[in-house]
mmCIF file of C-alpha atoms in Angstrom:
data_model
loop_
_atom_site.group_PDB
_atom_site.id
_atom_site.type_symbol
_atom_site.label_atom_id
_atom_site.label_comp_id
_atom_site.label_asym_id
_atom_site.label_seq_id
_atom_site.Cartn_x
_atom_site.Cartn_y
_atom_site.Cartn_z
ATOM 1 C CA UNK A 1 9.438 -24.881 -5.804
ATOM 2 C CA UNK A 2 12.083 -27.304 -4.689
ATOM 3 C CA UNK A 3 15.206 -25.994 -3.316
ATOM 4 C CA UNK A 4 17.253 -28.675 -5.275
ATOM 5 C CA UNK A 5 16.627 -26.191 -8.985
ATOM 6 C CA UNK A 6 18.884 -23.552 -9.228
ATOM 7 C CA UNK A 7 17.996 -20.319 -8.224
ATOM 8 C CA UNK A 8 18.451 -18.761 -11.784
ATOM 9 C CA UNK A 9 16.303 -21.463 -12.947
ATOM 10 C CA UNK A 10 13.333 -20.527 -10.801
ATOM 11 C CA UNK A 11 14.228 -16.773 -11.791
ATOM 12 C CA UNK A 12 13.403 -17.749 -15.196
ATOM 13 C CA UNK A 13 10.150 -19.699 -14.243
ATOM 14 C CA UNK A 14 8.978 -16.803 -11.927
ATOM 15 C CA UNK A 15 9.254 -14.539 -14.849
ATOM 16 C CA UNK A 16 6.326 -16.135 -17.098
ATOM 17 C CA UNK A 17 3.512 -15.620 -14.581
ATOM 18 C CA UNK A 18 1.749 -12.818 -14.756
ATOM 19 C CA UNK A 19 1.728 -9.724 -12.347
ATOM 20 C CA UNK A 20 -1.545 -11.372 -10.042
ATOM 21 C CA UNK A 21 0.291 -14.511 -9.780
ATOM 22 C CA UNK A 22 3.746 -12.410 -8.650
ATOM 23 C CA UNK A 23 2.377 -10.392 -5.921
ATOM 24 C CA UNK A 24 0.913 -13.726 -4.511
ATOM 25 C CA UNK A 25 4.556 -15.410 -4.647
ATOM 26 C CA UNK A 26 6.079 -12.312 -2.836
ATOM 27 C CA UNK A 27 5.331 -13.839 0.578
ATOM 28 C CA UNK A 28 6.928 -17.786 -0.248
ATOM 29 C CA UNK A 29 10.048 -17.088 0.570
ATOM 30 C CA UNK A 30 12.893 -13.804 1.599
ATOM 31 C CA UNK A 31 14.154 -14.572 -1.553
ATOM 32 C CA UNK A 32 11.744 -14.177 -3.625
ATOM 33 C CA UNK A 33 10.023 -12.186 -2.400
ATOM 34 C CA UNK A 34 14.005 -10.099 -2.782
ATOM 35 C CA UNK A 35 13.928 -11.346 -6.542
ATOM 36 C CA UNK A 36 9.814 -10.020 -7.226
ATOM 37 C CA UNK A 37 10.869 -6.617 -5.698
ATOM 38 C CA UNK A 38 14.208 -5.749 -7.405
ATOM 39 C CA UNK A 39 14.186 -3.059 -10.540
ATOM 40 C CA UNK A 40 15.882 -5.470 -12.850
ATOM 41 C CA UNK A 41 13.750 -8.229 -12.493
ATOM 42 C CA UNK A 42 10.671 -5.777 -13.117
ATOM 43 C CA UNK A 43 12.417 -4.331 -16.064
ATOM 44 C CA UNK A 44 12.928 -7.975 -17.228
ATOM 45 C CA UNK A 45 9.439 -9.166 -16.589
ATOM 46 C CA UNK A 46 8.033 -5.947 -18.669
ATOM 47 C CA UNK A 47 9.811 -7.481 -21.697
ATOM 48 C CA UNK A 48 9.084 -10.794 -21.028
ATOM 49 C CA UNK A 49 4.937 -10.284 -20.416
ATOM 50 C CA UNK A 50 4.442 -6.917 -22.934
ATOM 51 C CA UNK A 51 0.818 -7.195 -22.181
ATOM 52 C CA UNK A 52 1.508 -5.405 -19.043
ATOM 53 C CA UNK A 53 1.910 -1.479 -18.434
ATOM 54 C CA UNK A 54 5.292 -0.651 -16.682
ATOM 55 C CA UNK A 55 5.406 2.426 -15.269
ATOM 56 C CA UNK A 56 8.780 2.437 -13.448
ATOM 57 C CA UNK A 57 8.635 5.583 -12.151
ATOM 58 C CA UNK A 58 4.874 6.746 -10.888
ATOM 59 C CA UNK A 59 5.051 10.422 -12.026
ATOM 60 C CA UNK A 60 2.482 13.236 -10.205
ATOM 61 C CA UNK A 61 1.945 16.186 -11.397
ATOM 62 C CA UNK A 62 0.263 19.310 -9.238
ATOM 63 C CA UNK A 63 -0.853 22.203 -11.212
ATOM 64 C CA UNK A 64 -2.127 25.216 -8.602
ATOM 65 C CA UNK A 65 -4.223 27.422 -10.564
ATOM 66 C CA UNK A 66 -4.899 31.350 -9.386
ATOM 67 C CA UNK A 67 -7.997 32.501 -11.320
ATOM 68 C CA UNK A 68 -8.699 35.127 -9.583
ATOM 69 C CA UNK A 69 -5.523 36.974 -10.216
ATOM 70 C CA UNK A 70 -5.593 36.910 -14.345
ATOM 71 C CA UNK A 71 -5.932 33.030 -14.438
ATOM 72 C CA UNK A 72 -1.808 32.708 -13.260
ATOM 73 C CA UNK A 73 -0.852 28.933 -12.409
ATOM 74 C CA UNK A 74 1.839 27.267 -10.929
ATOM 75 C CA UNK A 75 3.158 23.398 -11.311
ATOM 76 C CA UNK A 76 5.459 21.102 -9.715
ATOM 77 C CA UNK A 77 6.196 17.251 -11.048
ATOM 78 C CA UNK A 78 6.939 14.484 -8.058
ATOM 79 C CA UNK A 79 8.425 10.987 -8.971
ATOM 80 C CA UNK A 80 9.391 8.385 -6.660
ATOM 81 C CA UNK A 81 12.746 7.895 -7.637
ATOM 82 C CA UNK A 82 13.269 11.106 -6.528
ATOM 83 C CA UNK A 83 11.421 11.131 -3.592
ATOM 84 C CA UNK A 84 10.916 14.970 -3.876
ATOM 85 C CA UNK A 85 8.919 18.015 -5.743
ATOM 86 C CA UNK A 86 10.469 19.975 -8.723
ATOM 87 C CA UNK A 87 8.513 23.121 -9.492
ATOM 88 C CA UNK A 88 8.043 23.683 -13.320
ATOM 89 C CA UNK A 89 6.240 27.134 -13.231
ATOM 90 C CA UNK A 90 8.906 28.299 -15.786
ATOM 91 C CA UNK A 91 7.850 25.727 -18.000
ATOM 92 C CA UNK A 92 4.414 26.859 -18.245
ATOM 93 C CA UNK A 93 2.918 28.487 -21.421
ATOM 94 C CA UNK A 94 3.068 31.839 -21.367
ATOM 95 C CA UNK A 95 -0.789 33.157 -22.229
ATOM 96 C CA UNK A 96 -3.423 32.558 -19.633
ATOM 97 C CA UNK A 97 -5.413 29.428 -19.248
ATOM 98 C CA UNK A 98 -7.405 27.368 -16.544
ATOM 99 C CA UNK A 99 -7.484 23.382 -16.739
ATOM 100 C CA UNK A 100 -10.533 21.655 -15.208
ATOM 101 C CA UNK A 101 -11.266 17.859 -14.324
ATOM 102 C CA UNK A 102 -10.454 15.421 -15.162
ATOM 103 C CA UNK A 103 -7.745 14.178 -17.386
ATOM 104 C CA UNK A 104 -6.446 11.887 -19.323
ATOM 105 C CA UNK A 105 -2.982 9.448 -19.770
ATOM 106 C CA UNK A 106 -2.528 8.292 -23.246
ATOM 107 C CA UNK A 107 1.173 7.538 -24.501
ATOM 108 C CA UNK A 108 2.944 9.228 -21.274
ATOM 109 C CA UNK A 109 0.933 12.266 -22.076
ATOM 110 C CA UNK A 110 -1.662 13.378 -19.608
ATOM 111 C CA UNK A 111 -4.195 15.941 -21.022
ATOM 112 C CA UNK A 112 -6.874 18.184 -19.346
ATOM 113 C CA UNK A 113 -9.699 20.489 -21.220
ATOM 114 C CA UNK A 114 -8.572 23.858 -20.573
ATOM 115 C CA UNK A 115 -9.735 27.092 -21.698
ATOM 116 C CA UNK A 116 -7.913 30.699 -22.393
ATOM 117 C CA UNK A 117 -10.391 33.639 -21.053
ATOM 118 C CA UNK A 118 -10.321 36.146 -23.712
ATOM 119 C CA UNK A 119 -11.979 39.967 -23.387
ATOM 120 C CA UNK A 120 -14.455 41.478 -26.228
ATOM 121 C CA UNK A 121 -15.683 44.569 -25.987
ATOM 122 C CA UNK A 122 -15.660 44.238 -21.990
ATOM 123 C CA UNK A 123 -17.311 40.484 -22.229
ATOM 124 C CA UNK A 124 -15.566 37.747 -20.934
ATOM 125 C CA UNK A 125 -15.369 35.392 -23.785
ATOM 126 C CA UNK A 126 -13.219 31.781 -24.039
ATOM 127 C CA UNK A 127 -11.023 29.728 -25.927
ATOM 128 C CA UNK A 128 -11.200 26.131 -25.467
ATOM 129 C CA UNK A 129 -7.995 24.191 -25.802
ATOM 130 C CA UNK A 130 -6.479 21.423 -24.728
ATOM 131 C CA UNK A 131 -3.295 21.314 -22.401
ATOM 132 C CA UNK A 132 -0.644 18.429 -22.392
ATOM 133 C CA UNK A 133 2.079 17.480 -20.257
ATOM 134 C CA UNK A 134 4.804 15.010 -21.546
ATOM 135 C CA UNK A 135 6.223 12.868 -18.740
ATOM 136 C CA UNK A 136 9.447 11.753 -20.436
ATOM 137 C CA UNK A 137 10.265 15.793 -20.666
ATOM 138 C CA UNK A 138 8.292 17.386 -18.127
ATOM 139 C CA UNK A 139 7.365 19.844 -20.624
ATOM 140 C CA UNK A 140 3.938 21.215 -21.100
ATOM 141 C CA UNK A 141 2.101 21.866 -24.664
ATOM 142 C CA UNK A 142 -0.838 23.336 -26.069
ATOM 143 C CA UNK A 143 -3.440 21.791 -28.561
ATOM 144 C CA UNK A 144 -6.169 23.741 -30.351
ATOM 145 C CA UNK A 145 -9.439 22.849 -30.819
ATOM 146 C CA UNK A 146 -11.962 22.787 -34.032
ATOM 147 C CA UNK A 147 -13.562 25.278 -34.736
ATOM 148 C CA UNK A 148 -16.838 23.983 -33.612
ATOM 149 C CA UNK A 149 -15.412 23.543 -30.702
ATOM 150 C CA UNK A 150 -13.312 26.038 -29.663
ATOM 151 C CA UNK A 151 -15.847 29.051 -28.578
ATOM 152 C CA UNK A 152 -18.161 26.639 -26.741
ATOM 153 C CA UNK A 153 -18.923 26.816 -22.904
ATOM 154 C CA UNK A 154 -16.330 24.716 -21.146
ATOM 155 C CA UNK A 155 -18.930 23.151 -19.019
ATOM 156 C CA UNK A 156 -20.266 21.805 -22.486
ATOM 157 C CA UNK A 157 -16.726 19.875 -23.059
ATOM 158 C CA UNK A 158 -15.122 16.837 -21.516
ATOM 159 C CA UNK A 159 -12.095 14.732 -21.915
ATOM 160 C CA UNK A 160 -12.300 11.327 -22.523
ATOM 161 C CA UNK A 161 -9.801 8.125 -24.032
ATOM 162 C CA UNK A 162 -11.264 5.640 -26.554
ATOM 163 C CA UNK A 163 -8.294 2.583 -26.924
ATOM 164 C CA UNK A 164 -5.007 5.387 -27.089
ATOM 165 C CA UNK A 165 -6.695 8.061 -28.654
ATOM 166 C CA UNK A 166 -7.885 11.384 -27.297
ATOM 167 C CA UNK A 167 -11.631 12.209 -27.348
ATOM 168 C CA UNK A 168 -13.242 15.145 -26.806
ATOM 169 C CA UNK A 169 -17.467 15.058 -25.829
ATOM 170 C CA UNK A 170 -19.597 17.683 -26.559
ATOM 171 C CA UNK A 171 -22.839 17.902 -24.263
ATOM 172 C CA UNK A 172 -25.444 19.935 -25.926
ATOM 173 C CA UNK A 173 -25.918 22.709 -23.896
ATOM 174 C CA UNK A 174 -29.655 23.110 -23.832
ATOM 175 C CA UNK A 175 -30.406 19.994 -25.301
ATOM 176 C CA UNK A 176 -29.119 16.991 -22.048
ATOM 177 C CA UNK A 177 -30.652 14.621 -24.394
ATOM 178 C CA UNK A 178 -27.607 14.756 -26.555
ATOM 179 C CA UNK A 179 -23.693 14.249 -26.811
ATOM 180 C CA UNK A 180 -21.371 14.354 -30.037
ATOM 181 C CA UNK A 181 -18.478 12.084 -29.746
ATOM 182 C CA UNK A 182 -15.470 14.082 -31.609
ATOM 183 C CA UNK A 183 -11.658 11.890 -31.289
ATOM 184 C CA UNK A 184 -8.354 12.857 -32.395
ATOM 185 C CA UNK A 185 -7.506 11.042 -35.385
ATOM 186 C CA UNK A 186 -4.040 9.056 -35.351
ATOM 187 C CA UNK A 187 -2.511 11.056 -33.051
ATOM 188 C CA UNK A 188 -2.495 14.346 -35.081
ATOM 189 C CA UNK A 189 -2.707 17.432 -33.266
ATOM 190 C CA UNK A 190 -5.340 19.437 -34.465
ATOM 191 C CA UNK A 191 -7.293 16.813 -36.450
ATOM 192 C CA UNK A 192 -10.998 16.073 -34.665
ATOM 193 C CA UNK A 193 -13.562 14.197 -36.497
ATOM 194 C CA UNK A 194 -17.005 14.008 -34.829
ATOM 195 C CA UNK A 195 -17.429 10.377 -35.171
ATOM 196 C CA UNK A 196 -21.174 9.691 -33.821
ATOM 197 C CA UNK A 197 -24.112 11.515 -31.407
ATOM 198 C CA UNK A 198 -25.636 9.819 -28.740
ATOM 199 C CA UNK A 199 -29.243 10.511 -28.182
ATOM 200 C CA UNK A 200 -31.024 9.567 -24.697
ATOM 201 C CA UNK A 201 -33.723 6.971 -25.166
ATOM 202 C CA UNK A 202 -37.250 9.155 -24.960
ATOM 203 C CA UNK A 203 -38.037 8.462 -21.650
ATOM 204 C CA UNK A 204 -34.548 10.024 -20.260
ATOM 205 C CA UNK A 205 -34.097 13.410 -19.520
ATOM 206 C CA UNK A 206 -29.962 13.331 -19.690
ATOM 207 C CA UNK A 207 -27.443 11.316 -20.715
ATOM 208 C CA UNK A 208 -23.649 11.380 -19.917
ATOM 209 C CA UNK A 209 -20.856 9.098 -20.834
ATOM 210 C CA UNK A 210 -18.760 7.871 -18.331
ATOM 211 C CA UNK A 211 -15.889 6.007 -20.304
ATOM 212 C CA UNK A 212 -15.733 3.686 -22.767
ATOM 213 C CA UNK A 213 -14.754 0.085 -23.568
ATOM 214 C CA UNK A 214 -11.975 -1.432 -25.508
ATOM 215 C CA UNK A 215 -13.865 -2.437 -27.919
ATOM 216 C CA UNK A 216 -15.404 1.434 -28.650
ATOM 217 C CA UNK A 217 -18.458 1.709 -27.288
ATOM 218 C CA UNK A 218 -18.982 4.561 -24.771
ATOM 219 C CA UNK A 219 -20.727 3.897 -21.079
ATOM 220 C CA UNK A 220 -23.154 5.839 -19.764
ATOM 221 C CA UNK A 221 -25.548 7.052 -16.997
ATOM 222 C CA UNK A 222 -29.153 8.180 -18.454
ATOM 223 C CA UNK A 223 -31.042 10.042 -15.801
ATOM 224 C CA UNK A 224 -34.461 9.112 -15.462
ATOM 225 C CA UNK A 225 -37.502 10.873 -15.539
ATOM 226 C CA UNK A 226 -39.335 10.044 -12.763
ATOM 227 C CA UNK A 227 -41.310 12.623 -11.063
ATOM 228 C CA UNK A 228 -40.651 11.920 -7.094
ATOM 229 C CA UNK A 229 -36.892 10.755 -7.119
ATOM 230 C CA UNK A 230 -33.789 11.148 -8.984
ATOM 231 C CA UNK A 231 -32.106 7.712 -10.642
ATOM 232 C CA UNK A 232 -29.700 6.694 -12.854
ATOM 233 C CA UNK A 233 -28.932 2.952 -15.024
ATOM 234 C CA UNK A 234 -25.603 2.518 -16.568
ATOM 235 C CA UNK A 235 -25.540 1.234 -19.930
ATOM 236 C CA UNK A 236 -23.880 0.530 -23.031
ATOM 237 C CA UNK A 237 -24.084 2.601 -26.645
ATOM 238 C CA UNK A 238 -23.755 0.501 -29.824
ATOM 239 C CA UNK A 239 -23.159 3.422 -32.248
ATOM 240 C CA UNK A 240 -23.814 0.831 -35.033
ATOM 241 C CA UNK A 241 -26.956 0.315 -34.836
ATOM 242 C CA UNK A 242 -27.709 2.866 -32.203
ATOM 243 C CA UNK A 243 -29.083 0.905 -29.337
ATOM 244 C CA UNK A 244 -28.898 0.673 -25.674
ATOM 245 C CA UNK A 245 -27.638 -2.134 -23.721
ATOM 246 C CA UNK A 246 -29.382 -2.512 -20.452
ATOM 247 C CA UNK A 247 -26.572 -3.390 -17.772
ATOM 248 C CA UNK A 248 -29.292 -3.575 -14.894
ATOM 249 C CA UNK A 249 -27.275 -1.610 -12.575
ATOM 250 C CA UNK A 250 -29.120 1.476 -10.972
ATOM 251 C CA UNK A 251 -28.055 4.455 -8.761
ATOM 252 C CA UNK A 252 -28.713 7.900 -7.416
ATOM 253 C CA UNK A 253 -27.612 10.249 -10.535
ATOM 254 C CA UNK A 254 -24.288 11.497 -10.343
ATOM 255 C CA UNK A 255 -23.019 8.869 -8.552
ATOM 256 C CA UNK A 256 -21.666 6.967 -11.360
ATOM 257 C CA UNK A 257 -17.876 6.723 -11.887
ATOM 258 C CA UNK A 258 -16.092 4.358 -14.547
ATOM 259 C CA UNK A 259 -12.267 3.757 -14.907
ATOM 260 C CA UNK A 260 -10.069 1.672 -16.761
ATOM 261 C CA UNK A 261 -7.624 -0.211 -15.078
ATOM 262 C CA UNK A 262 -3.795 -2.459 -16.033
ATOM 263 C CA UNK A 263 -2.186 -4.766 -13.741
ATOM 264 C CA UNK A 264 1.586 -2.988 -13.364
ATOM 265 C CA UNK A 265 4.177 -4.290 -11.184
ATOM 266 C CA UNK A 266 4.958 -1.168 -9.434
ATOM 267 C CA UNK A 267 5.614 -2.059 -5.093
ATOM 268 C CA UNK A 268 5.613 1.076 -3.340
ATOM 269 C CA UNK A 269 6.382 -0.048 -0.030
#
């Protein structure tokens, strides 16, 4: 850009590209590169381009969990800005629970399934729930579970995110073949509605979702049945009209990972 336009004036061109484009122009010039990397021009360029996540402070969150001495947990939040660890123990809630992979960030809340063990006439029994931790507040929260839900195995459950809503997936425990899709509706706490069941075509053995698109439909890894060898193909579920689409993309089973991704404008040097 020609040094004869005013400085401000490329400041306000620089600002309608989006984030791909910006990290390329860091390395024109010092001064741009200056400009690209301060906090106000990030904060500027997040109003400017709303399509884009900002995320000004990258938040981590460490939760040590002691099962084997009544389920007791600790937890400590680190953010850049600080450049240091708080410990929030003392934040925790104050009954018993264990959090397992992996989690979810929808709306500066990050959840995890959880469970609370509870003891019946001497047999180890559980509670599913869900646990929350709000990043504007650093404070933790509980949310229950239906009641269809609530007294399964938790190796039955997983977390998931359809668009920004929480959703919870059911694998049938004897049954691989199958997984109910339950999502929280609107944001209510407490308010599941199974919304459709996946069943694996005939010739698969399992089937487990992965993620899903924007647009709804879940991802998934069916296991084949083969009878030397172990092989997975990731593909697409149309609830409506229940049908697979073939992606043609094959691995060994379990190998499959999906995530969802935004383009932020976040440096961390």
């Amino acid at each position: 850009m020609s040094d004869e336009i005013p400085f401000h004036i490329q400041e306000k061109i620089i600002k309608s590209f989006p984030v791909r484009s910006l990290l390329q122009f860091r390395t024109v010039s010092k001064a741009w590169k200056s400009l690209i990397d301060s906090s106000d021009f990030i904060a500027a360029h997040s109003v400017t381009q709303p399509q884009h996540l900002l995320l000004s402070d990258p938040t981590i969150v460490e939760i040590t969990q002691f099962h084997k001495t009544s389920y007791h947990c600790e937890a400590k939040v680190y953010t850049v800005s600080s450049g240091k660890w708080r410990n929030l123990s003392n934040n925790l809630p104050s009954k018993p629970f264990r959090i397992f992979s992996p989690q979810v960030v929808v709306d500066k809340f990050i959840y995890w399934c959880a469970f609370d063990p509870i003891t019946r006439d001497n047999m180890l029994t559980y509670h599913n729930l869900i646990m929350s931790f709000d990043m504007t507040n650093d404070n933790f929260g509980v949310i229950d579970l239906p009641d269809s839900l609530r007294c399964l195995s938790p190796t039955q459950l997983c977390i998931s995110k359809l668009r920004e809503s929480l959703v919870m997936l059911d694998y049938h425990r004897f049954l691989k073949r199958f997984c109910d899709v339950w999502m929280m509706e609107n944001g209510v706490k407490k308010s599941f509605t199974k919304k459709f069941t996946v069943e694996a075509p005939y010739w698969s053995r399992k089937i487990t979702p992965l993620g899903f698109r924007k647009s709804g439909q879940p991802i998934m890894e069916l296991e084949n049945d083969h009878e030397f060898f172990q092989q997975s193909e990731l593909v697409v579920y149309e609830p409506y009209p229940k049908r697979f689409d073939y992606l043609e993309i094959y691995g060994t089973t379990e190998t499959f990972s999906v995530h969802s991704y935004m383009e932020t404008l976040v440096l961390i040097e």
